Amino acid sequence: MSGARASGAGIDAGGDPTGRALARLEAAVERLADAAARPRPEAVAGEGVSRAAVAAIADRLDETIARLRAALGEDQ
């Protein structure tokens, strides 16, 4: 991850609270993308994240994205 992306340089946050929030969101998404791209060690039977936990995380992310779109006034 580049330092510019991590600091939210893709968005001019200035003194705008919405811009700062968008910059933090952009940096968080970049960190998630980096983590997802890293090689994973082979899982040992019985270890890892359950499908239910993954589904719960996906649901929370979908809800968060919907709230963000509503706050920004975007059509879904």
XYZ file of N, CA, C and O in Angstrom:
304
model
N 0.855 -1.166 0.000
C 0.000 0.000 0.000
C 0.891 1.215 0.000
O 1.809 1.329 0.783
N 0.602 2.153 -0.853
C 1.422 3.348 -0.926
C 1.061 4.292 0.197
O -0.067 4.327 0.668
N 2.007 5.088 0.606
C 1.760 6.047 1.674
C 0.704 7.067 1.295
O -0.085 7.499 2.114
N 0.681 7.445 0.008
C -0.301 8.428 -0.427
C -1.714 7.881 -0.297
O -2.618 8.561 0.159
N -1.914 6.624 -0.702
C -3.251 6.035 -0.597
C -3.638 5.846 0.866
O -4.769 6.081 1.228
N -2.692 5.402 1.675
C -2.995 5.125 3.072
C -3.414 6.382 3.805
O -4.229 6.346 4.701
N -2.886 7.538 3.395
C -3.232 8.771 4.085
C -4.495 9.394 3.528
O -4.917 10.451 3.971
N -5.113 8.750 2.535
C -6.330 9.285 1.969
C -6.070 10.361 0.943
O -6.917 11.203 0.687
N -4.891 10.362 0.326
C -4.522 11.400 -0.618
C -5.398 11.385 -1.862
O -5.432 12.354 -2.600
N -6.126 10.319 -2.098
C -7.018 10.258 -3.251
C -8.194 11.204 -3.105
O -8.872 11.516 -4.057
N -8.448 11.692 -1.893
C -9.552 12.599 -1.618
C -8.991 13.815 -0.903
O -8.252 13.689 0.063
N -9.359 15.022 -1.360
C -8.924 16.242 -0.700
C -9.838 16.485 0.489
O -10.914 17.061 0.362
N -9.423 16.034 1.663
C -10.272 16.106 2.852
C -10.383 17.534 3.376
O -11.438 17.955 3.817
N -9.298 18.280 3.329
C -9.322 19.639 3.846
C -9.919 19.694 5.238
O -9.661 18.857 6.079
N -10.774 20.678 5.497
C -11.424 20.810 6.792
C -12.816 20.202 6.798
O -13.545 20.324 7.772
N -13.200 19.563 5.713
C -14.542 19.008 5.565
C -14.661 17.674 6.294
O -13.936 16.733 5.979
N -15.576 17.557 7.266
C -15.729 16.289 7.991
C -16.090 15.132 7.063
O -15.611 14.017 7.258
N -16.905 15.389 6.053
C -17.269 14.326 5.113
C -16.048 13.887 4.323
O -15.829 12.692 4.121
N -15.238 14.831 3.911
C -14.025 14.497 3.173
C -13.056 13.688 4.019
O -12.439 12.741 3.528
N -12.939 14.061 5.293
C -12.058 13.296 6.194
C -12.589 11.884 6.389
O -11.824 10.917 6.389
N -13.908 11.747 6.539
C -14.504 10.416 6.698
C -14.293 9.583 5.445
O -13.965 8.391 5.529
N -14.452 10.190 4.281
C -14.227 9.462 3.028
C -12.767 9.041 2.897
O -12.474 7.937 2.419
N -11.846 9.901 3.317
C -10.424 9.557 3.259
C -10.122 8.375 4.172
O -9.369 7.465 3.798
N -10.721 8.362 5.380
C -10.510 7.229 6.295
C -11.113 5.955 5.708
O -10.519 4.877 5.809
N -12.286 6.073 5.089
C -12.922 4.911 4.470
C -12.070 4.382 3.327
O -11.864 3.170 3.201
N -11.548 5.274 2.508
C -10.692 4.861 1.395
C -9.456 4.122 1.916
O -9.072 3.082 1.383
N -8.847 4.636 2.969
C -7.665 3.991 3.552
C -8.026 2.618 4.117
O -7.268 1.653 3.963
N -9.190 2.510 4.760
C -9.619 1.222 5.323
C -9.859 0.202 4.228
O -9.464 -0.965 4.347
N -10.492 0.619 3.139
C -10.743 -0.296 2.020
C -9.420 -0.740 1.405
O -9.247 -1.906 1.049
N -8.468 0.162 1.310
C -7.143 -0.184 0.784
C -6.470 -1.230 1.675
O -5.876 -2.190 1.189
N -6.582 -1.066 3.004
C -6.004 -2.051 3.922
C -6.688 -3.409 3.767
O -6.031 -4.455 3.805
N -8.006 -3.401 3.606
C -8.734 -4.661 3.384
C -8.270 -5.336 2.094
O -8.068 -6.555 2.051
N -8.109 -4.562 1.039
C -7.654 -5.122 -0.235
C -6.258 -5.714 -0.104
O -5.978 -6.796 -0.628
N -5.383 -5.005 0.621
C -4.028 -5.522 0.832
C -4.063 -6.835 1.617
O -3.363 -7.792 1.290
N -4.875 -6.876 2.663
C -4.974 -8.098 3.477
C -5.531 -9.257 2.657
O -5.062 -10.390 2.776
N -6.511 -8.982 1.825
C -7.115 -10.038 1.007
C -6.127 -10.564 -0.040
O -6.210 -11.730 -0.440
N -5.197 -9.732 -0.467
C -4.243 -10.129 -1.500
C -3.066 -10.931 -0.952
O -2.357 -11.589 -1.712
N -2.846 -10.861 0.372
C -1.729 -11.597 0.966
C -1.961 -13.095 0.888
O -3.083 -13.564 1.086
N -0.891 -13.866 0.634
C -1.036 -15.326 0.639
C -1.434 -15.806 2.030
O -1.013 -15.250 3.042
N -2.262 -16.813 2.051
C -2.716 -17.369 3.323
C -2.041 -18.714 3.547
O -1.888 -19.493 2.609
N -1.702 -18.990 4.796
C -1.138 -20.318 5.077
C -2.234 -21.374 4.913
O -3.421 -21.063 4.995
N -1.800 -22.578 4.678
C -2.761 -23.675 4.563
C -3.534 -23.813 5.866
O -2.960 -23.776 6.946
N -4.824 -23.967 5.756
C -5.662 -24.110 6.946
C -5.550 -25.520 7.500
O -5.433 -26.486 6.761
N -5.566 -25.595 8.802
C -5.583 -26.879 9.486
C -7.047 -27.201 9.759
O -7.845 -26.316 10.066
N -7.416 -28.458 9.634
C -8.805 -28.856 9.855
C -9.318 -28.286 11.176
O -8.660 -28.393 12.202
N -10.478 -27.661 11.126
C -11.083 -27.104 12.327
C -10.676 -25.671 12.615
O -11.222 -25.047 13.504
N -9.725 -25.117 11.869
C -9.296 -23.736 12.076
C -9.878 -22.862 10.986
O -10.371 -23.339 9.988
N -9.802 -21.596 11.204
C -10.273 -20.657 10.206
C -11.578 -20.003 10.632
O -12.070 -20.202 11.734
N -12.127 -19.239 9.723
C -13.347 -18.495 9.988
C -14.529 -19.282 9.439
O -14.494 -19.764 8.312
N -15.559 -19.395 10.245
C -16.737 -20.145 9.805
C -17.492 -19.384 8.720
O -17.392 -18.161 8.613
N -18.246 -20.119 7.943
C -19.080 -19.486 6.905
C -20.071 -18.512 7.526
O -20.359 -17.459 6.964
N -20.591 -18.846 8.690
C -21.545 -17.959 9.369
C -20.881 -16.638 9.746
O -21.485 -15.570 9.607
N -19.635 -16.693 10.209
C -18.920 -15.472 10.574
C -18.652 -14.617 9.342
O -18.801 -13.385 9.380
N -18.273 -15.250 8.239
C -18.032 -14.518 6.996
C -19.335 -13.862 6.524
O -19.356 -12.695 6.121
N -20.441 -14.606 6.601
C -21.736 -14.068 6.187
C -22.128 -12.877 7.065
O -22.657 -11.873 6.562
N -21.872 -12.958 8.358
C -22.200 -11.862 9.264
C -21.379 -10.619 8.937
O -21.908 -9.497 8.938
N -20.102 -10.805 8.640
C -19.243 -9.674 8.271
C -19.730 -9.057 6.962
O -19.807 -7.836 6.832
N -20.075 -9.895 5.990
C -20.580 -9.398 4.705
C -21.864 -8.604 4.896
O -22.046 -7.539 4.286
N -22.759 -9.091 5.755
C -24.006 -8.370 6.023
C -23.730 -7.001 6.639
O -24.344 -6.002 6.250
N -22.807 -6.960 7.607
C -22.466 -5.678 8.240
C -21.861 -4.713 7.230
O -22.165 -3.516 7.236
N -21.010 -5.227 6.347
C -20.406 -4.373 5.329
C -21.466 -3.847 4.374
O -21.477 -2.658 4.039
N -22.396 -4.701 3.952
C -23.490 -4.258 3.078
C -24.320 -3.166 3.742
O -24.686 -2.171 3.107
N -24.637 -3.341 5.034
C -25.409 -2.337 5.769
C -24.643 -1.021 5.864
O -25.222 0.059 5.709
N -23.341 -1.108 6.110
C -22.520 0.090 6.212
C -22.473 0.832 4.888
O -22.597 2.064 4.843
N -22.315 0.094 3.795
C -22.289 0.714 2.464
C -23.628 1.373 2.161
O -23.678 2.484 1.624
N -24.724 0.725 2.518
C -26.059 1.305 2.291
C -26.228 2.608 3.072
O -26.763 3.596 2.536
N -25.764 2.625 4.331
C -25.855 3.849 5.136
C -24.996 4.959 4.538
O -25.396 6.125 4.513
N -23.814 4.594 4.048
C -22.931 5.584 3.436
C -23.572 6.169 2.184
O -23.578 7.381 1.984
N -24.143 5.302 1.351
C -24.816 5.793 0.139
C -25.976 6.724 0.501
O -26.181 7.749 -0.140
N -26.740 6.355 1.519
C -27.857 7.199 1.934
C -27.355 8.543 2.435
O -27.925 9.593 2.123
N -26.268 8.536 3.206
C -25.712 9.767 3.743
C -25.175 10.680 2.634
O -25.266 11.894 2.726
N -24.664 10.064 1.587
C -24.114 10.841 0.466
C -25.186 11.187 -0.564
O -24.911 11.899 -1.527
N -26.393 10.631 -0.369
C -27.492 10.934 -1.291
C -27.406 10.216 -2.619
O -27.959 10.677 -3.610
N -26.700 9.085 -2.635
C -26.582 8.307 -3.876
C -27.747 7.355 -4.028
O -28.261 6.824 -3.052
N -28.145 7.142 -5.275
C -29.155 6.120 -5.557
C -28.516 4.759 -5.414
O -27.359 4.568 -5.746
N -29.280 3.783 -4.923
C -28.727 2.452 -4.737
C -29.044 1.577 -5.844
O -29.550 1.225 -6.593
